[in-house]
Coordinates of C-alpha atoms in Angstrom, one line a residue:
X527 CA -55.2 30.0 -62.1
X528 CA -53.9 31.4 -65.9
X529 CA -54.9 34.4 -64.5
X530 CA -52.5 33.5 -60.8
X531 CA -49.6 32.6 -63.3
X532 CA -49.0 35.8 -64.2
X533 CA -49.7 37.6 -61.4
X534 CA -47.2 35.2 -59.5
X535 CA -44.9 35.9 -62.2
X536 CA -45.1 38.9 -62.6
X537 CA -44.9 39.6 -59.0
X538 CA -40.8 37.5 -57.9
X539 CA -39.8 39.8 -61.3
X540 CA -40.4 42.5 -60.3
X541 CA -38.8 41.2 -56.5
X542 CA -35.4 39.9 -59.0
X543 CA -35.7 43.6 -60.6
X544 CA -35.9 44.6 -56.8
X545 CA -33.3 42.6 -55.2
X546 CA -30.2 43.2 -57.7
X547 CA -30.7 46.9 -57.0
X548 CA -31.0 47.4 -53.8
X549 CA -27.9 44.2 -53.3
X550 CA -26.2 46.7 -56.0
X551 CA -26.5 49.8 -53.2
X552 CA -25.9 47.3 -50.0
X553 CA -22.4 46.6 -51.5
X554 CA -21.3 49.9 -52.3
X555 CA -22.5 51.5 -49.5
X556 CA -20.7 49.0 -47.8
X557 CA -17.5 48.8 -49.1
X558 CA -17.3 53.0 -48.9
X559 CA -17.5 52.8 -45.4
X560 CA -15.6 49.6 -44.7
X561 CA -11.9 51.3 -46.4
X562 CA -11.8 53.5 -44.2
X563 CA -12.6 52.7 -41.0
X564 CA -11.2 51.0 -39.1
X565 CA -11.2 47.6 -38.1
X566 CA -13.2 46.9 -35.1
X567 CA -15.6 49.8 -37.1
X568 CA -15.9 47.2 -40.1
X569 CA -16.3 44.8 -37.3
X570 CA -19.4 46.6 -35.4
X571 CA -21.2 47.1 -39.1
X572 CA -21.0 44.1 -39.9
X573 CA -22.9 42.2 -36.8
X574 CA -25.4 45.7 -37.4
X575 CA -25.6 44.2 -40.6
X576 CA -26.5 40.9 -39.0
X577 CA -28.8 42.3 -36.6
X578 CA -31.1 43.6 -39.8
X579 CA -31.3 40.6 -41.3
X580 CA -32.8 38.4 -38.3
X581 CA -35.1 41.4 -37.4
X582 CA -36.1 42.1 -41.3
X583 CA -37.0 37.7 -41.3
X584 CA -38.7 37.6 -37.7
X585 CA -41.3 41.1 -39.6
X586 CA -41.4 38.4 -42.3
X587 CA -42.7 35.1 -39.9
X588 CA -44.4 36.8 -38.0
X589 CA -46.4 38.6 -41.0
X590 CA -47.7 35.1 -41.7
X591 CA -48.6 33.6 -37.9
X592 CA -50.3 37.0 -37.8
X593 CA -54.0 37.7 -37.4
X594 CA -55.8 39.7 -38.6
X595 CA -59.3 39.8 -36.0
X596 CA -56.9 42.1 -33.1
X597 CA -56.3 44.7 -36.0
X598 CA -60.0 45.4 -37.5
X599 CA -60.6 46.2 -33.9
X600 CA -58.3 48.5 -33.3
X601 CA -59.2 49.5 -36.9
X602 CA -62.5 49.7 -35.4
X603 CA -61.6 52.6 -33.2
X604 CA -59.1 54.5 -34.8
X605 CA -55.9 53.5 -33.3
X606 CA -52.6 54.3 -35.9
X607 CA -50.9 51.6 -37.7
X608 CA -54.2 49.5 -37.8
X609 CA -55.1 49.3 -41.4
X610 CA -51.7 49.0 -42.2
X611 CA -51.2 46.4 -39.9
X612 CA -54.5 44.3 -41.8
X613 CA -52.5 45.8 -45.2
X614 CA -49.7 43.6 -44.4
X615 CA -51.2 40.7 -43.4
X616 CA -53.5 40.0 -46.0
X617 CA -50.0 40.1 -48.4
X618 CA -48.2 38.0 -45.3
X619 CA -47.2 36.4 -48.3
X620 CA -45.9 39.1 -50.8
X621 CA -44.0 40.8 -47.4
X622 CA -42.7 37.9 -45.7
X623 CA -40.7 37.9 -49.7
X624 CA -39.6 41.2 -49.2
X625 CA -38.3 40.8 -46.5
X626 CA -36.9 37.7 -45.2
X627 CA -35.7 37.0 -49.5
X628 CA -35.3 40.5 -49.9
X629 CA -33.8 41.9 -47.6
X630 CA -32.7 38.7 -45.5
X631 CA -30.5 37.4 -48.1
X632 CA -29.0 40.8 -49.3
X633 CA -28.0 40.8 -45.4
X634 CA -26.4 37.5 -45.2
X635 CA -25.0 38.0 -49.2
X636 CA -23.7 41.6 -47.4
X637 CA -22.3 40.7 -43.9
X638 CA -20.3 37.9 -45.5
X639 CA -18.9 39.9 -48.6
X640 CA -18.3 43.3 -45.3
X641 CA -16.6 39.9 -42.8
X642 CA -13.9 39.7 -45.6
X643 CA -12.8 43.0 -45.5
X644 CA -12.8 42.8 -42.0
X645 CA -10.0 39.9 -42.0
X646 CA -8.0 42.5 -43.9
X647 CA -7.6 45.4 -42.8
X648 CA -7.6 43.0 -39.0
X649 CA -4.3 41.3 -40.6
X650 CA -2.7 43.9 -42.1
X651 CA -2.8 46.0 -39.8
X652 CA -0.7 42.2 -37.4
X653 CA 1.5 43.2 -40.1
X654 CA -0.2 40.2 -41.7
X655 CA 0.0 38.7 -45.7
X656 CA -2.8 37.9 -47.6
X657 CA -3.4 34.5 -47.2
X658 CA -1.2 34.4 -44.7
X659 CA -2.1 31.1 -42.3
X660 CA -2.8 33.7 -38.9
X661 CA -5.0 35.7 -41.8
X662 CA -7.3 32.5 -42.3
X663 CA -7.3 31.4 -38.6
X664 CA -9.1 34.6 -38.5
X665 CA -11.2 35.1 -41.6
X666 CA -12.6 30.7 -40.6
X667 CA -13.6 33.0 -36.8
X668 CA -15.1 34.9 -38.4
X669 CA -17.1 33.5 -40.7
X670 CA -18.1 30.8 -38.4
X671 CA -19.4 33.5 -35.7
X672 CA -21.5 35.6 -37.9
X673 CA -22.9 32.5 -39.2
X674 CA -23.6 31.1 -36.0
X675 CA -25.3 34.9 -35.0
X676 CA -27.0 34.2 -38.1
X677 CA -28.4 31.4 -37.4
X678 CA -29.1 31.2 -33.8
X679 CA -30.7 35.3 -34.0
X680 CA -32.5 33.6 -36.5
X681 CA -33.6 31.0 -34.6
X682 CA -34.8 33.6 -31.4
X683 CA -36.5 36.0 -33.9
X684 CA -38.9 33.2 -35.1
X685 CA -39.9 32.4 -31.5
X686 CA -41.4 36.0 -30.8
X687 CA -42.7 36.0 -34.6
X688 CA -44.2 32.9 -33.5
X689 CA -46.2 34.3 -30.2
X690 CA -45.3 37.9 -30.2
X691 CA -46.6 38.3 -33.7
X692 CA -49.5 40.4 -32.7
X693 CA -47.6 42.9 -31.2
X694 CA -44.0 42.0 -33.9
X695 CA -46.4 43.6 -36.9
X696 CA -48.9 46.4 -35.1
X697 CA -45.0 47.8 -34.0
X698 CA -43.7 47.1 -38.0
X699 CA -47.0 48.3 -38.9
X700 CA -46.5 52.2 -36.5
X701 CA -43.2 52.3 -38.4
X702 CA -44.5 52.4 -42.0
X703 CA -47.2 54.6 -41.1
X704 CA -45.1 57.0 -39.4
X705 CA -43.0 56.9 -42.0
X706 CA -45.8 56.9 -45.5
X707 CA -47.1 60.7 -43.0
X708 CA -43.2 62.4 -43.4
X709 CA -42.1 61.0 -46.6
X710 CA -45.9 60.8 -48.4
X711 CA -44.6 58.0 -50.7
X712 CA -46.9 54.9 -49.6
X713 CA -45.4 52.1 -49.1
X714 CA -47.4 49.5 -48.3
X715 CA -49.7 48.3 -51.1
X716 CA -54.0 48.0 -50.2
X717 CA -54.0 44.7 -53.0
X718 CA -54.9 42.2 -50.7
X719 CA -53.6 38.8 -52.0
X720 CA -56.7 35.1 -51.6
X721 CA -53.6 33.4 -51.1
X722 CA -53.6 34.6 -46.4
X723 CA -55.4 31.2 -45.6
X724 CA -58.6 32.1 -43.8
X725 CA -58.4 31.9 -40.4

């Protein structure tokens, strides 16, 4: 139990550090990009950030819902991406934590920050000062739209994640395998975890 707790604590701390670094990077990049574009482009960027959060949330759910068996059959036939898929399913808790908690939460935070920048740009474009009734109205509307798209998109993503988990994880595994080959960097650990329940 102590060994499992230490491993869990180590993983939690590493995830916290990764989240801090990625959040800082994404915030700086989004703020820099948004400051140099018109509000309509900024709005598109906000929607892209929301879309990224929805996709990664779907990937995290799919990992926990997927079965290993189909990928073992693929691996025996040396199908590209099968081995990576097995690693993802065996480490579903960590993969889901990264996708849902790290990327998903960062996307939510960054989309909120980006929305605030777009609101100010939009209000200034139409000649309204910060804190005006129009600016507040735009802020409420845009925040509501972003929230609705996020929640609705994640709900739809969960449906596909549960009912098409094998296809989703296989696609993700092939993309990761391709990236590892091109970048010559290992993105997935071969370590397995006992937290994945036997099916």
